[in-house]
């Protein structure tokens, strides 16, 4: 079996953890052991019961890309860390059992050891996990030893998503607006590894004056690029308020109080003819009443209305289904403090209670990118002018966001554009290859990990958020569309008209075999998402 390749070794011990197994199952023991790279079984092996005294069979999970010496050492250190978890699970006021005597050594050192053990497991599973790699750097290890317990716990929360989900690329989320400063030795390295800033400081500038590549008249008019059909244009930013923790650390009360704070901003927008609209809230009445003291939530919508808004791409989906956001604490307390504001014309939306406290966006069908860009800027100025609402910023990184990937502008400017020649094989692979050197990202029409349109329509946006101004982003999008359309023309078959949406289906042979394999894999994956 490929699972046993490498050492072919399984090293195990039987150890009693009565506190972690007091419910009669090994569920808590497994939850504590998994981040340490350990597997828990019953005393007779897999699918057998644990001992009556809480004894479990404990062993390192890895066999491959690990030496025999590392396996037995991992088991020793894993037992130590698991016994600390066992001690933490002890009912208060009871004496420590003999088996957990090692747990007496508490404090930050044990927390650092735990974080380090988890980071090693994550980095072994995925060497590109930036959070795990950073935690293992010698300078970061030295710095962690200087942190007070409360700050170390906060760092652990920031890192939890990447340590729980080994396939993470970036793997960490700030949980407080101050984290990029007070946990700088960690976040500075993460940001450098992701953004490659080389010591730059972010600047904010919405003015198009003097931006390189801007047309002479200042109008980013897509008709000038030869496009005759209106495009779907969208610009959004992430924002967080200084008065609250970031979503990963917010309590249920924080989420509801944040929503109530935003009602003042929504009232201002309602009074403005350009932005007037409605608030749609998902916070249940009982929670609203418990937190605010008011009888009911004045903006509560029904489950059917929520489904309608999700289907129309006005509201976001249940985040609890996202393992990365769930581990980060961002999806907690769903659906409390979640909802959106939508203008009457449907072209301006504010999500509240998502990955960032606010996702503010403008969208329109048209040709002139300036229209959505300017409308968003005006709305942001109106919202931040309200007393008690201040957007969190960092002196180094601009606007603060939960995920370091969105720092700086927090902006994503995108269009839906059809490139049937570059997608004639039914995939966006060629479009991505053409777009990447231009600093552009390609997604499906519904966002990341969604399919392209049947006519070859893709979602196109500049990749950068940090160390670039807002004006530069929207200009880069305009010029990127121009250059991508040139690549699209080069990809047209010589002497043939532009292919229709389904031209890719003409390829027989290997493509039909791939379709057959793909269909079988989809059925298997639906039946069992863990089928690797």
Short mmCIF file of C-alpha atoms in Angstrom, two decimals:
data_model
loop_
_atom_site.label_atom_id
_atom_site.label_comp_id
_atom_site.label_asym_id
_atom_site.label_seq_id
_atom_site.Cartn_x
_atom_site.Cartn_y
_atom_site.Cartn_z
CA UNK A 1 0.00 0.00 0.00
CA UNK A 2 1.42 3.46 -0.91
CA UNK A 3 0.46 4.69 2.56
CA UNK A 4 3.29 2.62 4.06
CA UNK A 5 6.07 3.59 1.64
CA UNK A 6 9.34 4.94 2.98
CA UNK A 7 10.12 3.53 6.41
CA UNK A 8 7.16 1.14 6.38
CA UNK A 9 7.27 1.81 10.12
CA UNK A 10 4.54 2.24 12.72
CA UNK A 11 5.79 3.10 16.23
CA UNK A 12 3.14 3.20 18.94
CA UNK A 13 2.42 3.25 22.67
CA UNK A 14 -0.64 2.61 24.77
CA UNK A 15 -1.23 5.63 26.99
CA UNK A 16 -4.11 6.50 29.31
CA UNK A 17 -5.81 9.89 28.73
CA UNK A 18 -8.93 9.64 30.92
CA UNK A 19 -9.78 13.36 30.73
CA UNK A 20 -9.72 13.47 26.93
CA UNK A 21 -11.81 10.28 26.75
CA UNK A 22 -14.25 10.87 29.62
CA UNK A 23 -17.15 10.92 27.12
CA UNK A 24 -16.37 7.28 26.32
CA UNK A 25 -14.95 8.04 22.85
CA UNK A 26 -11.56 8.92 21.39
CA UNK A 27 -12.94 11.97 19.51
CA UNK A 28 -11.24 14.60 21.70
CA UNK A 29 -8.01 12.62 21.80
CA UNK A 30 -8.01 12.43 17.99
CA UNK A 31 -8.70 16.17 17.72
CA UNK A 32 -5.78 16.92 20.06
CA UNK A 33 -3.44 14.44 18.37
CA UNK A 34 -4.06 15.28 14.70
CA UNK A 35 -2.30 18.70 14.70
CA UNK A 36 0.69 16.98 16.34
CA UNK A 37 0.96 14.54 13.44
CA UNK A 38 -0.25 11.62 15.57
CA UNK A 39 -2.90 8.96 14.95
CA UNK A 40 -5.20 7.57 17.66
CA UNK A 41 -6.65 4.04 17.58
CA UNK A 42 -8.35 1.67 19.96
CA UNK A 43 -6.25 -0.79 21.99
CA UNK A 44 -6.78 -3.56 19.46
CA UNK A 45 -5.98 -1.37 16.43
CA UNK A 46 -8.13 0.60 14.02
CA UNK A 47 -11.91 0.42 14.55
CA UNK A 48 -11.52 -1.18 18.02
CA UNK A 49 -12.62 0.37 21.34
CA UNK A 50 -10.41 2.37 23.68
CA UNK A 51 -9.57 0.96 27.14
CA UNK A 52 -12.02 1.34 30.01
CA UNK A 53 -9.48 3.58 31.75
CA UNK A 54 -9.16 5.81 28.67
CA UNK A 55 -6.13 4.02 27.23
CA UNK A 56 -5.54 4.69 23.53
CA UNK A 57 -3.04 3.49 20.94
CA UNK A 58 -0.91 6.48 19.84
CA UNK A 59 1.46 6.58 16.85
CA UNK A 60 3.01 9.09 14.39
CA UNK A 61 1.02 9.29 11.14
CA UNK A 62 3.96 9.69 8.73
CA UNK A 63 5.85 6.84 7.08
CA UNK A 64 7.32 8.53 4.00
CA UNK A 65 9.80 11.44 3.75
CA UNK A 66 10.70 10.94 7.41
CA UNK A 67 13.51 8.88 8.89
CA UNK A 68 13.08 6.01 11.35
CA UNK A 69 14.87 8.10 13.98
CA UNK A 70 12.52 11.03 13.39
CA UNK A 71 9.46 8.79 13.78
CA UNK A 72 10.41 7.52 17.22
CA UNK A 73 11.47 11.02 18.35
CA UNK A 74 8.17 12.43 17.05
CA UNK A 75 6.35 9.81 19.10
CA UNK A 76 8.24 10.80 22.26
CA UNK A 77 7.58 14.54 21.80
CA UNK A 78 3.99 13.85 20.73
CA UNK A 79 3.32 11.95 23.97
CA UNK A 80 4.62 14.94 25.92
CA UNK A 81 2.39 17.43 24.09
CA UNK A 82 -0.66 15.15 24.27
CA UNK A 83 -0.21 14.78 28.02
CA UNK A 84 -0.29 18.57 28.27
CA UNK A 85 -3.63 18.51 26.42
CA UNK A 86 -4.77 15.81 28.83
CA UNK A 87 -3.92 18.06 31.77
CA UNK A 88 -5.80 21.00 30.23
CA UNK A 89 -8.88 18.77 29.94
CA UNK A 90 -8.80 17.91 33.65
CA UNK A 91 -11.85 19.11 35.62
CA UNK A 92 -10.84 22.02 37.84
CA UNK A 93 -10.11 21.18 41.45
CA UNK A 94 -9.06 17.58 40.78
CA UNK A 95 -5.51 16.32 41.32
CA UNK A 96 -3.34 15.57 38.32
CA UNK A 97 -3.27 11.86 37.38
CA UNK A 98 0.13 10.16 37.44
CA UNK A 99 0.13 9.71 33.69
CA UNK A 100 0.01 13.48 33.13
CA UNK A 101 2.81 14.56 35.46
CA UNK A 102 4.76 15.87 32.47
CA UNK A 103 2.05 18.50 32.01
CA UNK A 104 3.32 20.44 35.02
CA UNK A 105 5.67 22.35 32.72
CA UNK A 106 3.24 24.93 31.39
CA UNK A 107 3.70 28.48 30.13
CA UNK A 108 4.79 29.86 26.84
CA UNK A 109 7.52 27.27 26.21
CA UNK A 110 4.96 24.46 25.91
CA UNK A 111 2.83 26.63 23.62
CA UNK A 112 5.85 27.30 21.40
CA UNK A 113 6.64 23.58 21.31
CA UNK A 114 3.05 22.84 20.32
CA UNK A 115 3.05 25.47 17.56
CA UNK A 116 6.42 24.22 16.33
CA UNK A 117 5.25 20.61 16.25
CA UNK A 118 2.13 21.57 14.30
CA UNK A 119 4.15 23.74 11.91
CA UNK A 120 6.59 20.89 11.22
CA UNK A 121 3.74 18.55 10.35
CA UNK A 122 2.13 21.16 8.08
CA UNK A 123 5.42 22.04 6.37
CA UNK A 124 6.22 18.36 5.79
CA UNK A 125 2.80 17.86 4.22
CA UNK A 126 3.06 21.04 2.13
CA UNK A 127 6.43 22.82 1.85
CA UNK A 128 4.64 25.82 0.29
CA UNK A 129 2.56 26.48 3.43
CA UNK A 130 3.90 30.00 4.10
CA UNK A 131 2.50 30.20 7.64
CA UNK A 132 4.17 26.95 8.71
CA UNK A 133 7.49 27.81 7.06
CA UNK A 134 7.57 31.20 8.78
CA UNK A 135 6.86 29.78 12.24
CA UNK A 136 9.85 27.46 11.83
CA UNK A 137 12.34 30.22 10.97
CA UNK A 138 15.04 30.58 13.64
CA UNK A 139 14.45 34.32 14.09
CA UNK A 140 10.71 33.78 14.57
CA UNK A 141 11.33 30.99 17.08
CA UNK A 142 13.60 33.30 19.09
CA UNK A 143 11.06 36.11 18.95
CA UNK A 144 8.19 33.83 20.06
CA UNK A 145 10.12 33.07 23.26
CA UNK A 146 9.90 36.77 24.17
CA UNK A 147 6.11 37.01 23.80
CA UNK A 148 3.77 37.16 26.80
CA UNK A 149 1.30 34.29 26.98
CA UNK A 150 -1.64 36.38 25.72
CA UNK A 151 0.22 37.49 22.58
CA UNK A 152 1.45 33.96 21.93
CA UNK A 153 -2.14 32.74 22.11
CA UNK A 154 -3.11 35.45 19.63
CA UNK A 155 -0.34 34.36 17.27
CA UNK A 156 -1.61 30.78 17.55
CA UNK A 157 -5.07 31.97 16.48
CA UNK A 158 -3.57 33.82 13.53
CA UNK A 159 -1.75 30.66 12.44
CA UNK A 160 -4.51 28.15 13.20
CA UNK A 161 -5.99 27.96 9.70
CA UNK A 162 -2.68 27.08 8.05
CA UNK A 163 -1.76 24.58 10.77
CA UNK A 164 -5.16 22.88 10.58
CA UNK A 165 -5.31 22.92 6.77
CA UNK A 166 -1.94 21.74 5.52
CA UNK A 167 -2.78 22.47 1.87
CA UNK A 168 -2.97 26.21 2.61
CA UNK A 169 -0.80 28.46 0.48
CA UNK A 170 -0.62 31.52 2.73
CA UNK A 171 -2.22 29.94 5.80
CA UNK A 172 -2.74 32.76 8.30
CA UNK A 173 -5.26 35.48 9.16
CA UNK A 174 -4.83 38.51 11.41
CA UNK A 175 -7.40 38.55 14.23
CA UNK A 176 -6.95 42.16 15.36
CA UNK A 177 -6.19 45.37 13.41
CA UNK A 178 -2.98 45.81 15.46
CA UNK A 179 -1.53 42.38 14.56
CA UNK A 180 0.49 43.65 11.61
CA UNK A 181 2.38 45.85 14.09
CA UNK A 182 2.49 43.92 17.37
CA UNK A 183 3.16 40.58 15.63
CA UNK A 184 5.36 42.16 12.95
CA UNK A 185 8.27 39.66 13.13
CA UNK A 186 5.81 37.01 11.93
CA UNK A 187 3.59 39.01 9.57
CA UNK A 188 6.45 40.97 7.97
CA UNK A 189 8.02 37.69 6.84
CA UNK A 190 4.70 36.33 5.62
CA UNK A 191 4.01 39.53 3.66
CA UNK A 192 7.48 39.53 2.14
CA UNK A 193 7.12 35.89 1.15
CA UNK A 194 3.76 36.56 -0.52
CA UNK A 195 4.05 40.11 -1.90
CA UNK A 196 7.85 40.40 -2.37
CA UNK A 197 7.81 44.05 -1.34
CA UNK A 198 11.50 44.33 -0.56
CA UNK A 199 10.93 46.82 2.27
CA UNK A 200 8.42 49.02 0.41
CA UNK A 201 5.79 51.06 2.25
CA UNK A 202 2.26 51.10 0.81
CA UNK A 203 0.69 54.36 -0.35
CA UNK A 204 -2.97 55.09 -1.11
CA UNK A 205 -3.96 57.14 -4.15
CA UNK A 206 -7.26 57.11 -6.05
CA UNK A 207 -6.33 59.94 -8.42
CA UNK A 208 -5.71 58.89 -12.01
CA UNK A 209 -3.61 62.01 -12.65
CA UNK A 210 -0.15 61.07 -13.89
CA UNK A 211 -0.69 57.30 -13.78
CA UNK A 212 1.51 55.50 -16.31
CA UNK A 213 -0.44 53.95 -19.19
CA UNK A 214 -3.52 56.16 -18.76
CA UNK A 215 -5.19 57.25 -22.04
CA UNK A 216 -4.78 60.98 -22.79
CA UNK A 217 -8.43 61.81 -22.05
CA UNK A 218 -8.30 59.92 -18.74
CA UNK A 219 -11.20 57.67 -19.76
CA UNK A 220 -10.67 53.92 -19.45
CA UNK A 221 -13.11 53.22 -22.28
CA UNK A 222 -13.09 49.59 -23.39
CA UNK A 223 -14.76 50.48 -26.70
CA UNK A 224 -11.42 51.99 -27.72
CA UNK A 225 -9.95 48.49 -27.47
CA UNK A 226 -12.38 47.21 -30.10
CA UNK A 227 -14.97 45.72 -27.78
CA UNK A 228 -18.50 46.16 -29.12
CA UNK A 229 -20.42 44.35 -26.36
CA UNK A 230 -20.84 45.79 -22.88
CA UNK A 231 -18.82 44.00 -20.22
CA UNK A 232 -19.67 43.16 -16.63
CA UNK A 233 -17.35 45.42 -14.57
CA UNK A 234 -16.80 45.15 -10.81
CA UNK A 235 -14.56 46.86 -8.24
CA UNK A 236 -14.58 45.86 -4.57
CA UNK A 237 -12.51 46.58 -1.47
CA UNK A 238 -12.17 44.96 1.95
CA UNK A 239 -12.37 47.21 5.00
CA UNK A 240 -12.36 46.76 8.79
CA UNK A 241 -13.15 49.19 11.60
CA UNK A 242 -10.64 50.14 14.28
CA UNK A 243 -13.28 49.78 17.02
CA UNK A 244 -13.65 45.99 16.74
CA UNK A 245 -11.42 42.90 16.54
CA UNK A 246 -11.10 41.37 13.09
CA UNK A 247 -13.67 38.62 12.31
CA UNK A 248 -11.44 35.78 13.51
CA UNK A 249 -11.51 37.09 17.09
CA UNK A 250 -15.00 38.61 17.20
CA UNK A 251 -17.49 37.25 19.72
CA UNK A 252 -21.15 36.84 18.88
CA UNK A 253 -21.84 40.11 20.70
CA UNK A 254 -19.05 41.84 18.73
CA UNK A 255 -20.62 40.74 15.46
CA UNK A 256 -24.07 42.02 16.36
CA UNK A 257 -22.75 45.29 17.80
CA UNK A 258 -20.71 45.80 14.65
CA UNK A 259 -23.84 45.32 12.55
CA UNK A 260 -25.70 47.84 14.72
CA UNK A 261 -22.81 50.32 14.35
CA UNK A 262 -23.03 50.01 10.56
CA UNK A 263 -26.75 50.88 10.58
CA UNK A 264 -25.71 54.54 10.97
CA UNK A 265 -23.71 54.29 7.75
CA UNK A 266 -26.55 52.53 5.96
CA UNK A 267 -28.94 55.32 7.00
CA UNK A 268 -26.58 57.87 5.41
CA UNK A 269 -26.44 55.83 2.22
CA UNK A 270 -30.23 55.44 2.14
CA UNK A 271 -30.58 59.22 2.19
CA UNK A 272 -28.29 59.58 -0.84
CA UNK A 273 -30.18 59.18 -4.16
CA UNK A 274 -27.09 57.57 -5.76
CA UNK A 275 -26.78 54.85 -3.12
CA UNK A 276 -30.23 54.53 -1.49
CA UNK A 277 -31.40 50.97 -0.91
CA UNK A 278 -32.08 48.31 1.71
CA UNK A 279 -30.38 46.35 4.50
CA UNK A 280 -30.77 42.55 4.50
CA UNK A 281 -29.76 40.96 7.81
CA UNK A 282 -29.48 37.33 8.89
CA UNK A 283 -29.06 37.92 12.64
CA UNK A 284 -31.89 36.00 14.41
CA UNK A 285 -34.31 38.03 16.52
CA UNK A 286 -33.42 36.26 19.77
CA UNK A 287 -29.71 37.04 19.35
CA UNK A 288 -30.42 40.62 18.30
CA UNK A 289 -32.60 41.13 21.38
CA UNK A 290 -30.05 39.49 23.69
CA UNK A 291 -27.22 41.75 22.52
CA UNK A 292 -28.97 45.05 21.74
CA UNK A 293 -31.93 44.96 24.15
CA UNK A 294 -34.27 45.72 21.24
CA UNK A 295 -37.32 43.54 20.67
CA UNK A 296 -36.43 42.40 17.18
CA UNK A 297 -34.02 42.86 14.28
CA UNK A 298 -35.61 45.48 12.01
CA UNK A 299 -33.85 44.15 8.90
CA UNK A 300 -34.18 40.36 9.38
CA UNK A 301 -34.91 38.39 6.20
CA UNK A 302 -36.42 34.95 5.72
CA UNK A 303 -34.51 31.82 4.71
CA UNK A 304 -36.16 31.98 1.27
CA UNK A 305 -35.08 35.61 0.79
CA UNK A 306 -31.52 34.65 1.75
CA UNK A 307 -31.49 31.89 -0.88
CA UNK A 308 -32.85 34.34 -3.45
CA UNK A 309 -30.08 36.86 -2.69
CA UNK A 310 -27.38 34.18 -2.85
CA UNK A 311 -28.70 32.94 -6.20
CA UNK A 312 -28.58 36.52 -7.49
CA UNK A 313 -24.95 36.91 -6.27
CA UNK A 314 -26.04 39.72 -3.94
CA UNK A 315 -25.38 37.84 -0.67
CA UNK A 316 -22.49 35.58 0.28
CA UNK A 317 -22.81 31.88 1.08
CA UNK A 318 -22.60 30.18 4.48
CA UNK A 319 -18.93 30.49 5.42
CA UNK A 320 -19.14 27.60 7.90
CA UNK A 321 -18.63 25.25 4.95
CA UNK A 322 -15.18 26.74 4.27
CA UNK A 323 -12.60 24.81 6.35
CA UNK A 324 -10.01 27.61 6.10
CA UNK A 325 -12.38 30.31 7.40
CA UNK A 326 -13.82 27.92 9.99
CA UNK A 327 -10.36 27.16 11.44
CA UNK A 328 -9.57 30.89 11.47
CA UNK A 329 -12.68 31.63 13.58
CA UNK A 330 -14.02 33.86 10.80
CA UNK A 331 -17.02 31.62 10.15
CA UNK A 332 -17.99 31.34 13.85
CA UNK A 333 -21.43 32.31 15.17
CA UNK A 334 -23.05 32.01 11.74
CA UNK A 335 -25.37 33.73 10.78
CA UNK A 336 -25.11 36.36 13.55
CA UNK A 337 -23.85 39.75 12.40
CA UNK A 338 -24.05 38.77 8.74
CA UNK A 339 -25.90 40.44 5.90
CA UNK A 340 -25.65 43.02 3.16
CA UNK A 341 -26.74 46.44 1.97
CA UNK A 342 -27.85 46.83 -1.65
CA UNK A 343 -28.64 50.01 -3.54
CA UNK A 344 -31.97 50.27 -5.33
CA UNK A 345 -30.31 50.00 -8.74
CA UNK A 346 -28.42 46.88 -7.64
CA UNK A 347 -25.05 48.34 -8.63
CA UNK A 348 -23.69 49.01 -5.13
CA UNK A 349 -23.42 46.34 -2.41
CA UNK A 350 -21.84 46.14 1.04
CA UNK A 351 -21.35 42.71 2.60
CA UNK A 352 -20.96 42.81 6.37
CA UNK A 353 -19.62 39.99 8.53
CA UNK A 354 -17.67 38.15 5.83
CA UNK A 355 -13.88 37.44 5.75
CA UNK A 356 -13.42 41.15 6.41
CA UNK A 357 -15.95 43.12 8.41
CA UNK A 358 -16.92 44.91 5.20
CA UNK A 359 -16.68 44.01 1.53
CA UNK A 360 -17.77 47.10 -0.40
CA UNK A 361 -18.35 46.78 -4.13
CA UNK A 362 -19.68 48.50 -7.23
CA UNK A 363 -20.63 46.74 -10.42
CA UNK A 364 -22.14 47.72 -13.76
CA UNK A 365 -22.57 46.66 -17.37
CA UNK A 366 -20.72 49.05 -19.64
CA UNK A 367 -17.47 50.11 -21.21
CA UNK A 368 -15.97 52.88 -19.02
CA UNK A 369 -14.11 51.49 -15.99
CA UNK A 370 -14.00 54.96 -14.41
CA UNK A 371 -17.74 54.72 -13.70
CA UNK A 372 -17.55 51.89 -11.15
CA UNK A 373 -14.17 53.09 -9.82
CA UNK A 374 -15.42 56.63 -9.07
CA UNK A 375 -18.73 55.45 -7.60
CA UNK A 376 -16.93 53.18 -5.14
CA UNK A 377 -14.50 55.91 -4.08
CA UNK A 378 -17.36 58.35 -3.39
CA UNK A 379 -19.22 55.75 -1.31
CA UNK A 380 -16.13 54.96 0.79
CA UNK A 381 -15.63 58.65 1.54
CA UNK A 382 -19.29 58.97 2.61
CA UNK A 383 -19.11 55.96 4.93
CA UNK A 384 -15.84 56.94 6.63
CA UNK A 385 -17.08 60.51 7.20
CA UNK A 386 -19.60 59.19 9.74
CA UNK A 387 -18.69 59.65 13.42
CA UNK A 388 -17.56 56.41 15.04
CA UNK A 389 -16.55 54.75 11.77
CA UNK A 390 -12.83 54.67 11.03
CA UNK A 391 -11.20 52.14 8.71
CA UNK A 392 -8.22 50.29 10.19
CA UNK A 393 -4.87 50.98 8.53
CA UNK A 394 -1.22 50.03 8.94
CA UNK A 395 1.63 52.47 8.42
CA UNK A 396 3.43 49.83 6.34
CA UNK A 397 0.62 47.95 4.65
CA UNK A 398 -2.23 50.41 4.05
CA UNK A 399 -5.76 49.18 4.70
CA UNK A 400 -5.84 46.26 7.13
CA UNK A 401 -7.52 43.03 6.03
CA UNK A 402 -7.87 39.64 7.71
CA UNK A 403 -5.87 37.84 5.03
CA UNK A 404 -2.42 39.30 4.30
CA UNK A 405 -3.02 38.67 0.58
CA UNK A 406 -5.54 41.55 0.50
CA UNK A 407 -3.52 44.16 2.40
CA UNK A 408 -2.85 47.59 0.91
CA UNK A 409 -5.70 48.65 -1.31
CA UNK A 410 -7.86 45.66 -0.33
CA UNK A 411 -9.07 46.07 -3.91
CA UNK A 412 -10.05 43.66 -6.62
CA UNK A 413 -11.06 45.24 -9.95
CA UNK A 414 -12.36 42.80 -12.56
CA UNK A 415 -14.22 42.41 -15.84
CA UNK A 416 -15.86 39.49 -17.59
CA UNK A 417 -14.37 39.22 -21.08
CA UNK A 418 -14.80 36.54 -23.75
CA UNK A 419 -11.62 34.94 -25.14
CA UNK A 420 -12.95 31.98 -27.18
CA UNK A 421 -9.64 31.31 -28.97
CA UNK A 422 -7.61 31.10 -25.76
CA UNK A 423 -10.26 28.82 -24.25
CA UNK A 424 -10.97 26.68 -27.32
CA UNK A 425 -9.86 23.57 -25.41
CA UNK A 426 -12.63 24.15 -22.88
CA UNK A 427 -10.27 25.31 -20.12
CA UNK A 428 -8.74 28.59 -18.96
CA UNK A 429 -5.18 27.19 -19.01
CA UNK A 430 -4.02 29.19 -22.06
CA UNK A 431 -5.76 32.34 -20.84
CA UNK A 432 -3.97 32.01 -17.49
CA UNK A 433 -0.63 31.47 -19.22
CA UNK A 434 -1.17 34.59 -21.34
CA UNK A 435 -2.45 36.69 -18.42
CA UNK A 436 0.15 35.85 -15.78
CA UNK A 437 3.08 37.76 -17.38
CA UNK A 438 0.75 40.76 -17.62
CA UNK A 439 0.18 40.71 -13.84
CA UNK A 440 -3.40 39.51 -14.29
CA UNK A 441 -5.37 36.68 -12.65
CA UNK A 442 -7.95 34.56 -14.46
CA UNK A 443 -10.92 32.97 -12.71
CA UNK A 444 -14.23 31.39 -13.67
CA UNK A 445 -17.31 33.56 -14.00
CA UNK A 446 -18.41 32.72 -10.45
CA UNK A 447 -14.98 33.35 -8.91
CA UNK A 448 -12.11 31.06 -8.01
CA UNK A 449 -12.58 27.33 -8.70
CA UNK A 450 -15.68 27.96 -10.87
CA UNK A 451 -16.03 27.19 -14.61
CA UNK A 452 -15.48 29.64 -17.45
CA UNK A 453 -18.45 30.69 -19.56
CA UNK A 454 -19.66 28.53 -22.45
CA UNK A 455 -18.61 31.29 -24.83
CA UNK A 456 -15.09 31.44 -23.34
CA UNK A 457 -15.87 34.27 -20.91
CA UNK A 458 -13.39 34.59 -18.03
CA UNK A 459 -13.10 36.82 -14.98
CA UNK A 460 -9.96 38.97 -15.37
CA UNK A 461 -8.33 41.10 -12.66
CA UNK A 462 -4.91 42.51 -11.67
CA UNK A 463 -3.14 40.22 -9.20
CA UNK A 464 -1.56 42.92 -7.00
CA UNK A 465 -3.25 44.54 -3.99
CA UNK A 466 -0.25 45.77 -2.00
CA UNK A 467 2.47 48.29 -2.98
CA UNK A 468 0.26 49.52 -5.82
CA UNK A 469 -2.24 52.40 -5.74
CA UNK A 470 -5.95 52.13 -6.45
CA UNK A 471 -5.48 54.23 -9.60
CA UNK A 472 -2.70 51.95 -10.82
CA UNK A 473 -4.86 48.85 -10.32
CA UNK A 474 -7.72 50.07 -12.50
CA UNK A 475 -5.31 51.36 -15.18
CA UNK A 476 -3.43 48.03 -15.13
CA UNK A 477 -6.75 46.26 -15.69
CA UNK A 478 -7.51 48.45 -18.72
CA UNK A 479 -4.10 47.92 -20.30
CA UNK A 480 -4.15 44.24 -19.36
CA UNK A 481 -7.43 43.74 -21.23
CA UNK A 482 -5.83 45.39 -24.28
CA UNK A 483 -2.78 43.10 -24.19
CA UNK A 484 -4.86 39.96 -23.52
CA UNK A 485 -7.11 40.75 -26.50
CA UNK A 486 -3.96 40.87 -28.65
CA UNK A 487 -3.04 37.39 -27.37
CA UNK A 488 -6.60 36.28 -28.16
CA UNK A 489 -6.23 37.48 -31.77
CA UNK A 490 -2.89 35.64 -32.10
CA UNK A 491 -4.58 32.42 -30.95
CA UNK A 492 -7.22 32.51 -33.71
CA UNK A 493 -6.83 29.53 -36.11
CA UNK A 494 -5.43 30.75 -39.43
CA UNK A 495 -8.04 30.99 -42.14
CA UNK A 496 -10.79 30.06 -39.70
CA UNK A 497 -13.48 32.23 -38.14
CA UNK A 498 -13.41 32.67 -34.36
CA UNK A 499 -14.50 29.36 -32.76
CA UNK A 500 -17.87 29.07 -31.10
CA UNK A 501 -18.27 28.24 -27.43
CA UNK A 502 -18.23 24.48 -27.94
CA UNK A 503 -15.35 24.24 -30.43
CA UNK A 504 -13.30 22.36 -27.85
CA UNK A 505 -15.71 19.42 -28.09
CA UNK A 506 -14.42 18.58 -31.57
CA UNK A 507 -11.27 17.01 -30.10
CA UNK A 508 -11.80 13.25 -29.88
CA UNK A 509 -9.43 10.51 -28.77
CA UNK A 510 -7.70 11.42 -25.52
CA UNK A 511 -10.20 14.15 -24.67
CA UNK A 512 -13.08 11.65 -24.55
CA UNK A 513 -11.05 9.40 -22.26
CA UNK A 514 -10.34 12.38 -20.01
CA UNK A 515 -14.05 13.18 -19.92
CA UNK A 516 -14.80 9.57 -18.94
CA UNK A 517 -12.20 9.63 -16.16
CA UNK A 518 -13.43 13.02 -14.97
CA UNK A 519 -17.06 11.86 -14.84
CA UNK A 520 -16.08 8.79 -12.80
CA UNK A 521 -13.95 10.90 -10.45
CA UNK A 522 -16.81 13.35 -9.86
CA UNK A 523 -19.16 10.53 -8.86
CA UNK A 524 -16.53 9.08 -6.50
CA UNK A 525 -15.67 12.46 -4.97
CA UNK A 526 -19.34 13.31 -4.37
CA UNK A 527 -19.80 9.98 -2.61
CA UNK A 528 -16.62 10.45 -0.53
CA UNK A 529 -14.87 13.88 -0.51
CA UNK A 530 -11.85 12.26 1.21
CA UNK A 531 -11.18 9.93 -1.76
CA UNK A 532 -7.70 11.22 -2.57
#
